[in-house]
Short mmCIF file of C-alpha atoms in Angstrom, two decimals:
data_model
loop_
_atom_site.label_atom_id
_atom_site.label_comp_id
_atom_site.label_asym_id
_atom_site.label_seq_id
_atom_site.Cartn_x
_atom_site.Cartn_y
_atom_site.Cartn_z
CA MET A 1 -70.33 82.56 36.83
CA ARG A 2 -70.44 81.43 33.23
CA SER A 3 -67.03 82.88 32.59
CA VAL A 4 -65.62 80.80 35.45
CA TYR A 5 -66.85 77.58 33.78
CA ILE A 6 -65.31 78.60 30.48
CA LEU A 7 -61.97 79.27 32.21
CA LEU A 8 -62.03 75.90 33.95
CA ALA A 9 -62.77 74.16 30.63
CA LEU A 10 -59.77 75.84 28.97
CA ILE A 11 -57.48 74.81 31.87
CA LEU A 12 -58.73 71.21 31.58
CA CYS A 13 -58.06 71.16 27.81
CA LEU A 14 -54.53 72.49 28.26
CA SER A 15 -53.83 69.87 30.95
CA LEU A 16 -55.07 67.03 28.71
CA THR A 17 -52.95 68.31 25.84
CA ALA A 18 -49.81 68.38 28.00
CA CYS A 19 -50.45 64.85 29.29
CA GLY A 20 -50.84 63.57 25.72
CA GLU A 21 -47.47 64.99 24.67
CA SER A 22 -45.80 63.44 27.72
CA ALA A 23 -47.29 60.04 26.89
CA GLY A 24 -46.02 60.32 23.31
CA ASN A 25 -42.45 60.98 24.49
CA VAL A 26 -42.52 57.92 26.78
CA GLY A 27 -43.46 55.63 23.87
CA SER A 28 -40.83 57.03 21.50
CA PRO A 29 -38.64 54.28 19.90
CA ASP A 30 -35.54 56.44 20.33
CA THR A 31 -35.29 55.94 24.09
CA ASN A 32 -35.98 53.26 26.68
CA VAL A 33 -36.99 53.39 30.33
CA SER A 34 -33.46 53.97 31.54
CA GLY A 35 -32.86 56.67 28.96
CA SER A 36 -30.11 54.64 27.21
CA ALA A 37 -29.85 54.41 23.44
CA PRO A 38 -30.78 51.00 21.84
CA SER A 39 -27.17 50.35 20.82
CA GLU A 40 -26.03 50.68 24.44
CA VAL A 41 -28.74 48.28 25.57
CA ASN A 42 -27.68 45.73 22.94
CA GLN A 43 -24.08 45.97 24.08
CA GLN A 44 -25.17 45.34 27.67
CA GLN A 45 -27.25 42.36 26.56
CA GLU A 46 -24.28 40.93 24.62
CA THR A 47 -22.11 41.22 27.72
CA LEU A 48 -24.65 39.66 30.08
CA ASN A 49 -26.11 37.03 27.74
CA PRO A 50 -23.73 34.73 25.80
CA GLU A 51 -26.37 34.21 23.12
CA TYR A 52 -25.84 37.79 21.97
CA ALA A 53 -22.03 37.50 21.87
CA ALA A 54 -20.36 37.31 18.46
CA THR A 55 -19.23 33.78 17.57
CA GLU A 56 -15.49 33.66 16.83
CA GLU A 57 -14.17 31.13 14.33
CA PRO A 58 -11.52 28.91 15.94
CA VAL A 59 -8.03 29.71 14.64
CA GLU A 60 -6.47 26.64 13.06
CA GLU A 61 -2.95 26.19 14.32
CA THR A 62 -0.32 25.56 11.70
CA GLN A 63 1.30 22.23 12.37
CA PRO A 64 5.10 22.14 12.04
CA GLN A 65 6.29 20.49 8.86
CA ASP A 66 7.45 16.95 9.34
CA GLU A 67 11.23 16.95 9.04
CA SER A 68 11.64 13.19 9.24
CA PRO A 69 14.00 11.63 6.69
CA ALA A 70 11.06 9.88 5.03
CA ASN A 71 9.78 13.26 3.82
CA LYS A 72 13.07 14.48 2.46
CA GLU A 73 15.25 13.34 -0.32
CA VAL A 74 18.42 12.24 1.34
CA GLY A 75 21.34 11.31 -0.88
CA LEU A 76 23.68 8.58 0.27
CA LEU A 77 26.98 10.14 1.30
CA TYR A 78 29.88 7.69 1.07
CA TYR A 79 32.70 9.97 2.12
CA GLU A 80 31.92 13.26 3.86
CA SER A 81 35.36 14.86 3.94
CA ASP A 82 36.02 14.87 0.19
CA GLU A 83 33.45 15.47 -2.58
CA ILE A 84 35.63 13.96 -5.32
CA ILE A 85 36.11 10.70 -3.45
CA ASP A 86 32.43 10.62 -2.52
CA LYS A 87 31.47 11.04 -6.18
CA PHE A 88 33.86 8.29 -7.17
CA PHE A 89 32.16 5.79 -4.84
CA THR A 90 28.74 6.89 -6.08
CA ASP A 91 29.72 6.46 -9.75
CA TYR A 92 31.54 3.20 -9.04
CA ASN A 93 28.57 1.59 -7.26
CA ASP A 94 26.28 2.65 -10.12
CA VAL A 95 28.15 0.28 -12.47
CA ALA A 96 29.91 -2.14 -10.11
CA GLU A 97 29.54 -5.89 -10.14
CA LEU A 98 31.27 -5.94 -6.77
CA SER A 99 29.79 -2.94 -4.94
CA ILE A 100 31.36 -1.19 -1.96
CA PRO A 101 29.01 -0.55 1.00
CA ALA A 102 29.40 2.78 2.79
CA ASN A 103 30.24 1.04 6.07
CA GLU A 104 33.29 -0.60 4.44
CA ILE A 105 34.86 2.78 3.63
CA GLU A 106 37.39 4.04 6.15
CA ALA A 107 39.09 7.41 6.43
CA GLY A 108 42.75 7.43 5.51
CA ASN A 109 45.54 9.29 7.26
CA MET A 110 44.31 12.53 5.66
CA GLY A 111 40.92 13.93 4.65
CA THR A 112 41.51 13.34 0.94
CA LYS A 113 42.22 9.62 1.31
CA ALA A 114 39.90 6.64 1.81
CA ASN A 115 40.59 2.95 2.38
CA VAL A 116 38.47 -0.13 1.69
CA TYR A 117 39.11 -3.65 2.97
CA ILE A 118 36.69 -6.41 1.92
CA ASP A 119 38.04 -9.90 2.61
CA ASP A 120 41.32 -10.08 0.68
CA LEU A 121 40.47 -7.06 -1.51
CA SER A 122 42.04 -3.71 -0.65
CA LEU A 123 41.47 -0.29 -2.21
CA GLU A 124 43.17 3.00 -1.48
CA ILE A 125 41.66 6.13 -3.08
CA THR A 126 43.41 9.49 -2.87
CA ASN A 127 42.35 12.86 -4.26
CA ALA A 128 45.68 14.21 -5.47
CA GLY A 129 44.18 17.41 -6.90
CA ASP A 130 44.74 16.96 -10.64
CA TYR A 131 44.09 13.24 -10.60
CA LEU A 132 42.50 10.47 -8.55
CA ALA A 133 45.08 7.91 -7.38
CA ILE A 134 43.63 4.43 -6.91
CA SER A 135 45.67 1.50 -5.66
CA MET A 136 44.09 -1.98 -5.57
CA GLY A 137 45.23 -5.43 -4.57
CA CYS A 138 44.00 -8.87 -3.60
CA ALA A 139 45.15 -12.45 -3.11
CA THR A 140 46.95 -13.91 -6.13
CA GLU A 141 44.31 -16.61 -6.64
CA ASN A 142 41.62 -13.93 -7.09
CA GLU A 143 43.58 -11.74 -9.51
CA THR A 144 41.82 -12.78 -12.71
CA THR A 145 38.37 -12.75 -11.13
CA LYS A 146 37.81 -10.33 -8.26
CA LEU A 147 40.63 -7.91 -9.04
CA TYR A 148 39.81 -7.72 -12.73
CA VAL A 149 36.16 -6.92 -11.97
CA VAL A 150 37.19 -4.04 -9.70
CA TYR A 151 39.79 -2.81 -12.23
CA ARG A 152 37.20 -2.80 -15.02
CA ASP A 153 34.47 -1.08 -12.98
CA VAL A 154 36.82 1.59 -11.59
CA ILE A 155 37.69 2.61 -15.16
CA LEU A 156 34.03 2.49 -16.24
CA ALA A 157 33.07 4.72 -13.29
CA MET A 158 35.62 7.35 -14.35
CA LYS A 159 35.37 6.91 -18.14
CA SER A 160 31.93 5.55 -18.99
CA ASP A 161 32.47 5.88 -22.75
CA VAL A 162 35.36 3.38 -22.84
CA PRO A 163 34.27 -0.03 -24.25
CA VAL A 164 34.66 -3.02 -21.95
CA GLU A 165 36.62 -4.80 -24.69
CA GLU A 166 39.28 -2.08 -24.57
CA ILE A 167 39.51 -2.36 -20.79
CA GLN A 168 40.02 -6.11 -21.16
CA ARG A 169 42.75 -5.46 -23.72
CA SER A 170 44.61 -3.12 -21.35
CA TRP A 171 44.39 -5.76 -18.61
CA ASN A 172 45.89 -8.38 -20.90
CA GLU A 173 48.72 -6.10 -21.99
CA ILE A 174 49.88 -5.17 -18.47
CA HIS A 175 49.94 -8.89 -17.60
CA GLU A 176 51.62 -10.00 -20.81
CA SER A 177 55.24 -9.91 -19.60
CA GLY A 178 54.55 -11.14 -16.09
CA TYR A 179 56.87 -8.45 -14.74
CA LEU A 180 56.58 -4.98 -13.33
CA VAL A 181 54.90 -2.51 -15.70
CA GLU A 182 55.10 1.21 -15.04
CA ASP A 183 53.38 4.23 -16.64
CA TYR A 184 51.26 2.18 -19.04
CA ASP A 185 48.95 4.66 -20.76
CA PHE A 186 45.32 3.72 -21.34
CA GLU A 187 42.88 6.44 -22.39
CA GLY A 188 44.93 9.02 -20.47
CA ILE A 189 45.08 6.81 -17.36
CA SER A 190 48.57 5.99 -16.09
CA ILE A 191 48.72 2.35 -14.91
CA THR A 192 51.39 0.59 -12.88
CA TYR A 193 51.24 -3.19 -12.40
CA VAL A 194 53.20 -4.82 -9.58
CA PRO A 195 52.89 -8.63 -9.73
CA ALA A 196 53.28 -10.84 -6.68
CA ARG A 197 56.76 -12.29 -6.30
CA GLU A 198 58.09 -15.20 -4.30
CA LEU A 199 61.10 -14.02 -2.30
CA SER A 200 63.20 -15.60 0.37
CA THR A 201 61.50 -13.34 2.88
CA GLY A 202 58.02 -14.17 1.61
CA THR A 203 55.60 -13.20 -1.15
CA THR A 204 55.30 -9.57 -2.21
CA SER A 205 51.83 -8.10 -2.55
CA LEU A 206 50.03 -7.96 -5.87
CA ARG A 207 49.07 -4.36 -6.70
CA ILE A 208 47.69 -2.24 -9.56
CA ASP A 209 47.95 1.55 -9.37
CA LEU A 210 45.85 3.92 -11.47
CA GLU A 211 46.25 7.68 -11.86
CA ILE A 212 43.04 9.01 -13.43
CA PRO A 213 42.99 12.70 -14.52
CA LEU A 214 40.17 14.78 -13.00
CA ASN A 215 40.27 17.85 -15.22
CA GLU A 216 39.42 16.36 -18.61
#
């Protein structure tokens, strides 16, 4: 009988030991009730609960650069079809007493020719390749005022190192005889002066022609 009690006691001890080990496994930090690993549980929580989701920084959109004329340096283009003529007008207006607005410049009968008409003043500018041909005219009563100013400033635009006194001297010399003057040389510029003339058919036009070398 005593041996039966001892056997029962051993069975009870073994049972208690087994239950203790099972309880230890249930409380292990490596697993949860569902048997899923902690990382899997966290992922599920992040999906179900927005508070666990990673916060993404908003992507700043790059705004297109403003291409308005106010943000760009835009040079004034006087004559689009010929760079030489365009440069002439730019240089002329830089020094001119009587400037020529861009809207007063008209295209000639070819791309290398431009015309200007301002009141009684007329200008014809032609890029002849080796030289710039400029023909100017106005009413006779404005010859010594308006036409001289344009004559002087055209030469200054093309030859900025020429003194104004020398330009005045050339003007006086081509007018000295009062008659037609052809191929007058001034600082390499060929000048032709055609004075106005009273004829039976009317008055001829006053004109001064300049041929200014471009390759000097």
